Coordinates of N, CA and C in Angstrom, one line a residue:
M1 N 0.9 -1.2 0.0 CA 0.0 0.0 0.0 C 0.9 1.2 0.0
T2 N 0.6 2.2 -0.9 CA 1.4 3.4 -0.9 C 0.8 4.4 0.1
I3 N 1.6 5.5 0.3 CA 1.1 6.5 1.2 C -0.2 7.2 0.7
V4 N -0.3 7.3 -0.6 CA -1.4 7.9 -1.3 C -2.6 7.0 -1.1
E5 N -2.5 5.7 -1.4 CA -3.6 4.8 -1.2 C -4.0 4.7 0.3
F6 N -3.1 4.8 1.2 CA -3.4 4.8 2.6 C -4.2 6.0 2.9
L7 N -3.8 7.2 2.5 CA -4.5 8.4 2.8 C -5.9 8.4 2.2
K8 N -6.0 7.9 0.9 CA -7.3 7.9 0.3 C -8.3 7.0 1.1
A9 N -7.8 5.9 1.6 CA -8.7 5.0 2.4 C -9.1 5.7 3.7
R10 N -8.1 6.4 4.4 CA -8.4 7.1 5.6 C -9.4 8.2 5.4
L11 N -9.3 8.9 4.3 CA -10.2 10.0 4.0 C -11.6 9.5 3.7
D12 N -11.7 8.3 3.0 CA -13.0 7.7 2.8 C -13.6 7.4 4.2
E13 N -12.8 6.8 5.1 CA -13.4 6.5 6.4 C -13.8 7.8 7.2
D14 N -13.0 8.9 7.1 CA -13.3 10.1 7.7 C -14.6 10.7 7.1
E15 N -14.8 10.6 5.8 CA -16.0 11.1 5.2 C -17.2 10.3 5.7
R16 N -17.1 9.0 5.7 CA -18.3 8.2 6.2 C -18.6 8.6 7.7
A17 N -17.6 8.8 8.5 CA -17.8 9.1 9.9 C -18.5 10.5 10.0
S18 N -18.0 11.4 9.2 CA -18.6 12.8 9.2 C -20.0 12.8 8.8
K19 N -20.4 12.0 7.8 CA -21.7 11.9 7.3 C -22.7 11.3 8.4
A20 N -22.1 10.6 9.3 CA -23.0 10.0 10.4 C -23.4 11.1 11.4
V21 N -22.7 12.2 11.4 CA -23.1 13.3 12.3 C -24.3 14.0 11.8
P22 N -25.2 14.5 12.6 CA -26.5 15.1 12.1 C -26.2 16.3 11.2
V23 N -27.0 16.4 10.1 CA -27.0 17.5 9.2 C -27.2 18.8 9.9
G24 N -26.4 19.8 9.5 CA -26.5 21.1 10.1 C -25.5 21.3 11.2
S25 N -24.9 20.2 11.7 CA -23.9 20.3 12.7 C -22.7 21.0 12.2
R26 N -22.2 21.9 12.9 CA -21.0 22.6 12.5 C -19.8 21.7 12.4
G27 N -19.7 20.7 13.3 CA -18.6 19.8 13.2 C -18.6 18.9 12.0
R28 N -19.8 18.6 11.5 CA -20.0 17.8 10.3 C -19.5 18.5 9.1
E29 N -19.9 19.8 9.0 CA -19.5 20.6 7.8 C -18.0 20.8 7.8
R30 N -17.4 21.1 8.9 CA -16.0 21.3 9.0 C -15.2 20.0 8.7
A31 N -15.7 18.9 9.2 CA -15.0 17.6 8.9 C -15.1 17.3 7.4
L32 N -16.2 17.5 6.8 CA -16.4 17.3 5.4 C -15.5 18.2 4.5
A33 N -15.4 19.5 5.0 CA -14.6 20.4 4.3 C -13.1 20.0 4.4
E34 N -12.7 19.5 5.6 CA -11.3 19.1 5.8 C -11.0 17.9 4.9
V35 N -11.9 17.0 4.7 CA -11.7 15.8 3.8 C -11.5 16.3 2.4
T36 N -12.3 17.2 2.0 CA -12.2 17.8 0.6 C -10.9 18.5 0.4
A37 N -10.5 19.3 1.4 CA -9.2 19.9 1.3 C -8.0 19.0 1.2
K38 N -8.1 17.9 2.0 CA -7.0 16.9 2.0 C -7.0 16.2 0.7
R39 N -8.1 15.9 0.1 CA -8.2 15.2 -1.2 C -7.6 16.2 -2.2
G40 N -7.8 17.5 -2.1 CA -7.1 18.4 -3.0 C -5.6 18.4 -3.0
I41 N -5.1 18.2 -1.8 CA -3.6 18.1 -1.6 C -3.1 16.8 -2.2
L42 N -3.8 15.7 -2.0 CA -3.4 14.5 -2.6 C -3.5 14.6 -4.2
Q43 N -4.5 15.2 -4.7 CA -4.6 15.4 -6.1 C -3.4 16.2 -6.7
G44 N -3.1 17.3 -6.0 CA -1.9 18.1 -6.4 C -0.6 17.3 -6.4
Y45 N -0.5 16.4 -5.4 CA 0.7 15.6 -5.3 C 0.7 14.6 -6.5
T46 N -0.4 14.0 -6.7 CA -0.5 13.0 -7.8 C -0.2 13.6 -9.1
E47 N -0.7 14.9 -9.4 CA -0.4 15.6 -10.6 C 1.0 16.0 -10.7
A48 N 1.6 16.4 -9.6 CA 3.0 16.9 -9.6 C 4.0 15.7 -9.8
H49 N 3.6 14.6 -9.4 CA 4.5 13.4 -9.5 C 4.8 13.1 -10.9
G50 N 6.1 13.3 -11.3 CA 6.5 13.0 -12.6 C 6.3 14.1 -13.6
A51 N 5.7 15.3 -13.2 CA 5.5 16.3 -14.1 C 6.5 17.4 -14.0
S52 N 6.8 18.2 -15.0 CA 7.7 19.3 -14.9 C 6.8 20.5 -14.4
M53 N 7.5 21.4 -13.7 CA 6.8 22.5 -13.2 C 7.0 23.7 -14.1
R54 N 5.9 24.4 -14.4 CA 5.9 25.6 -15.2 C 5.5 26.8 -14.3
I55 N 6.3 27.9 -14.3 CA 6.1 29.0 -13.5 C 5.9 30.2 -14.3
I56 N 4.9 31.1 -13.9 CA 4.8 32.4 -14.6 C 5.5 33.4 -13.7
D57 N 6.6 34.0 -14.3 CA 7.4 34.9 -13.5 C 6.7 36.3 -13.4
G58 N 7.4 37.2 -12.8 CA 6.8 38.6 -12.6 C 6.4 39.3 -13.9
S59 N 7.1 39.0 -15.0 CA 6.8 39.7 -16.2 C 5.7 39.0 -17.0
G60 N 5.2 37.8 -16.5 CA 4.2 37.1 -17.2 C 4.7 36.0 -18.1
A61 N 6.0 35.9 -18.1 CA 6.7 34.9 -19.0 C 6.6 33.5 -18.3
Q62 N 6.4 32.5 -19.1 CA 6.4 31.1 -18.5 C 7.8 30.6 -18.5
V63 N 8.3 30.1 -17.4 CA 9.6 29.5 -17.3 C 9.5 28.1 -16.7
E64 N 10.5 27.3 -17.0 CA 10.5 26.0 -16.4 C 11.0 26.1 -14.9
G65 N 10.5 25.3 -14.1 CA 10.9 25.3 -12.7 C 11.6 23.9 -12.4
D66 N 12.0 23.7 -11.2 CA 12.6 22.5 -10.8 C 11.5 21.5 -10.3
P67 N 11.2 20.5 -11.1 CA 10.2 19.6 -10.7 C 10.4 18.8 -9.4
W68 N 11.7 18.6 -9.1 CA 12.0 17.9 -7.9 C 11.7 18.7 -6.6
S69 N 11.9 20.0 -6.7 CA 11.5 20.9 -5.6 C 10.0 20.8 -5.3
E70 N 9.2 20.9 -6.4 CA 7.8 20.9 -6.2 C 7.4 19.5 -5.7
L71 N 7.9 18.4 -6.2 CA 7.6 17.1 -5.8 C 7.9 16.9 -4.3
L72 N 9.1 17.4 -3.9 CA 9.5 17.3 -2.5 C 8.5 18.0 -1.6
A73 N 8.1 19.2 -2.0 CA 7.1 20.0 -1.3 C 5.8 19.2 -1.1
W74 N 5.3 18.6 -2.2 CA 4.1 17.9 -2.1 C 4.3 16.6 -1.2
R75 N 5.4 16.0 -1.4 CA 5.7 14.8 -0.5 C 5.6 15.1 0.9
L76 N 6.3 16.3 1.3 CA 6.2 16.7 2.7 C 4.8 17.0 3.2
A77 N 4.0 17.5 2.3 CA 2.6 17.8 2.7 C 1.8 16.5 3.0
I78 N 2.0 15.5 2.1 CA 1.2 14.3 2.4 C 1.8 13.5 3.5
K79 N 3.1 13.6 3.8 CA 3.6 13.0 5.0 C 3.0 13.6 6.2
H80 N 2.8 14.9 6.3 CA 2.1 15.5 7.4 C 0.7 15.0 7.5
L81 N 0.0 14.9 6.4 CA -1.4 14.4 6.4 C -1.5 13.0 7.0
A82 N -0.5 12.2 6.5 CA -0.5 10.8 7.0 C -0.2 10.7 8.5
A83 N 0.6 11.6 9.0 CA 1.1 11.5 10.4 C -0.1 11.5 11.4
V84 N -1.2 12.1 11.0 CA -2.4 12.2 11.8 C -2.9 10.8 12.1
Y85 N -2.6 9.8 11.3 CA -3.1 8.5 11.4 C -2.1 7.5 11.9
R86 N -1.0 8.0 12.6 CA 0.1 7.2 13.1 C -0.4 5.9 13.8
G87 N -1.5 6.0 14.5 CA -1.9 4.8 15.3 C -2.7 3.8 14.5
H88 N -3.0 4.1 13.3 CA -3.7 3.1 12.4 C -2.9 1.9 12.1
P89 N -3.4 0.7 12.1 CA -2.7 -0.5 11.8 C -2.0 -0.6 10.4
H90 N -2.5 0.2 9.5 CA -1.9 0.2 8.1 C -0.9 1.3 7.9
Y91 N -0.7 2.1 8.9 CA 0.3 3.2 8.8 C 1.7 2.6 8.7
D92 N 2.5 3.1 7.8 CA 3.8 2.6 7.6 C 4.8 3.6 8.2
P93 N 5.6 3.3 9.2 CA 6.5 4.2 9.8 C 7.6 4.7 8.8
S94 N 7.8 3.9 7.8 CA 8.9 4.3 6.8 C 8.5 5.6 6.1
W95 N 7.2 6.0 6.1 CA 6.7 7.2 5.5 C 7.3 8.4 6.2
E96 N 7.8 8.3 7.4 CA 8.3 9.4 8.2 C 9.7 9.8 7.7
K97 N 10.3 8.9 7.0 CA 11.7 9.2 6.6 C 11.8 10.1 5.4

């Protein structure tokens, strides 16, 4: 199981748990919004993985960026997302490296 697969499964669980909370509850809406935000981060990582980065500079010109820097930033973000689930039996401590 990859870290992305692990996180997708945990987010599916979080979404199901959030939907069990009564409609109109502030906690429910916040939890569902958090799941959506985390899925957006995962999507960004998935898209950045293996892609080159294009940057629009101050003059409006498009320039190539360092894809490794972007990928490392996304990787760091999903490692932090996964750390919330450290106690889960499918969590892989090697993801912390």
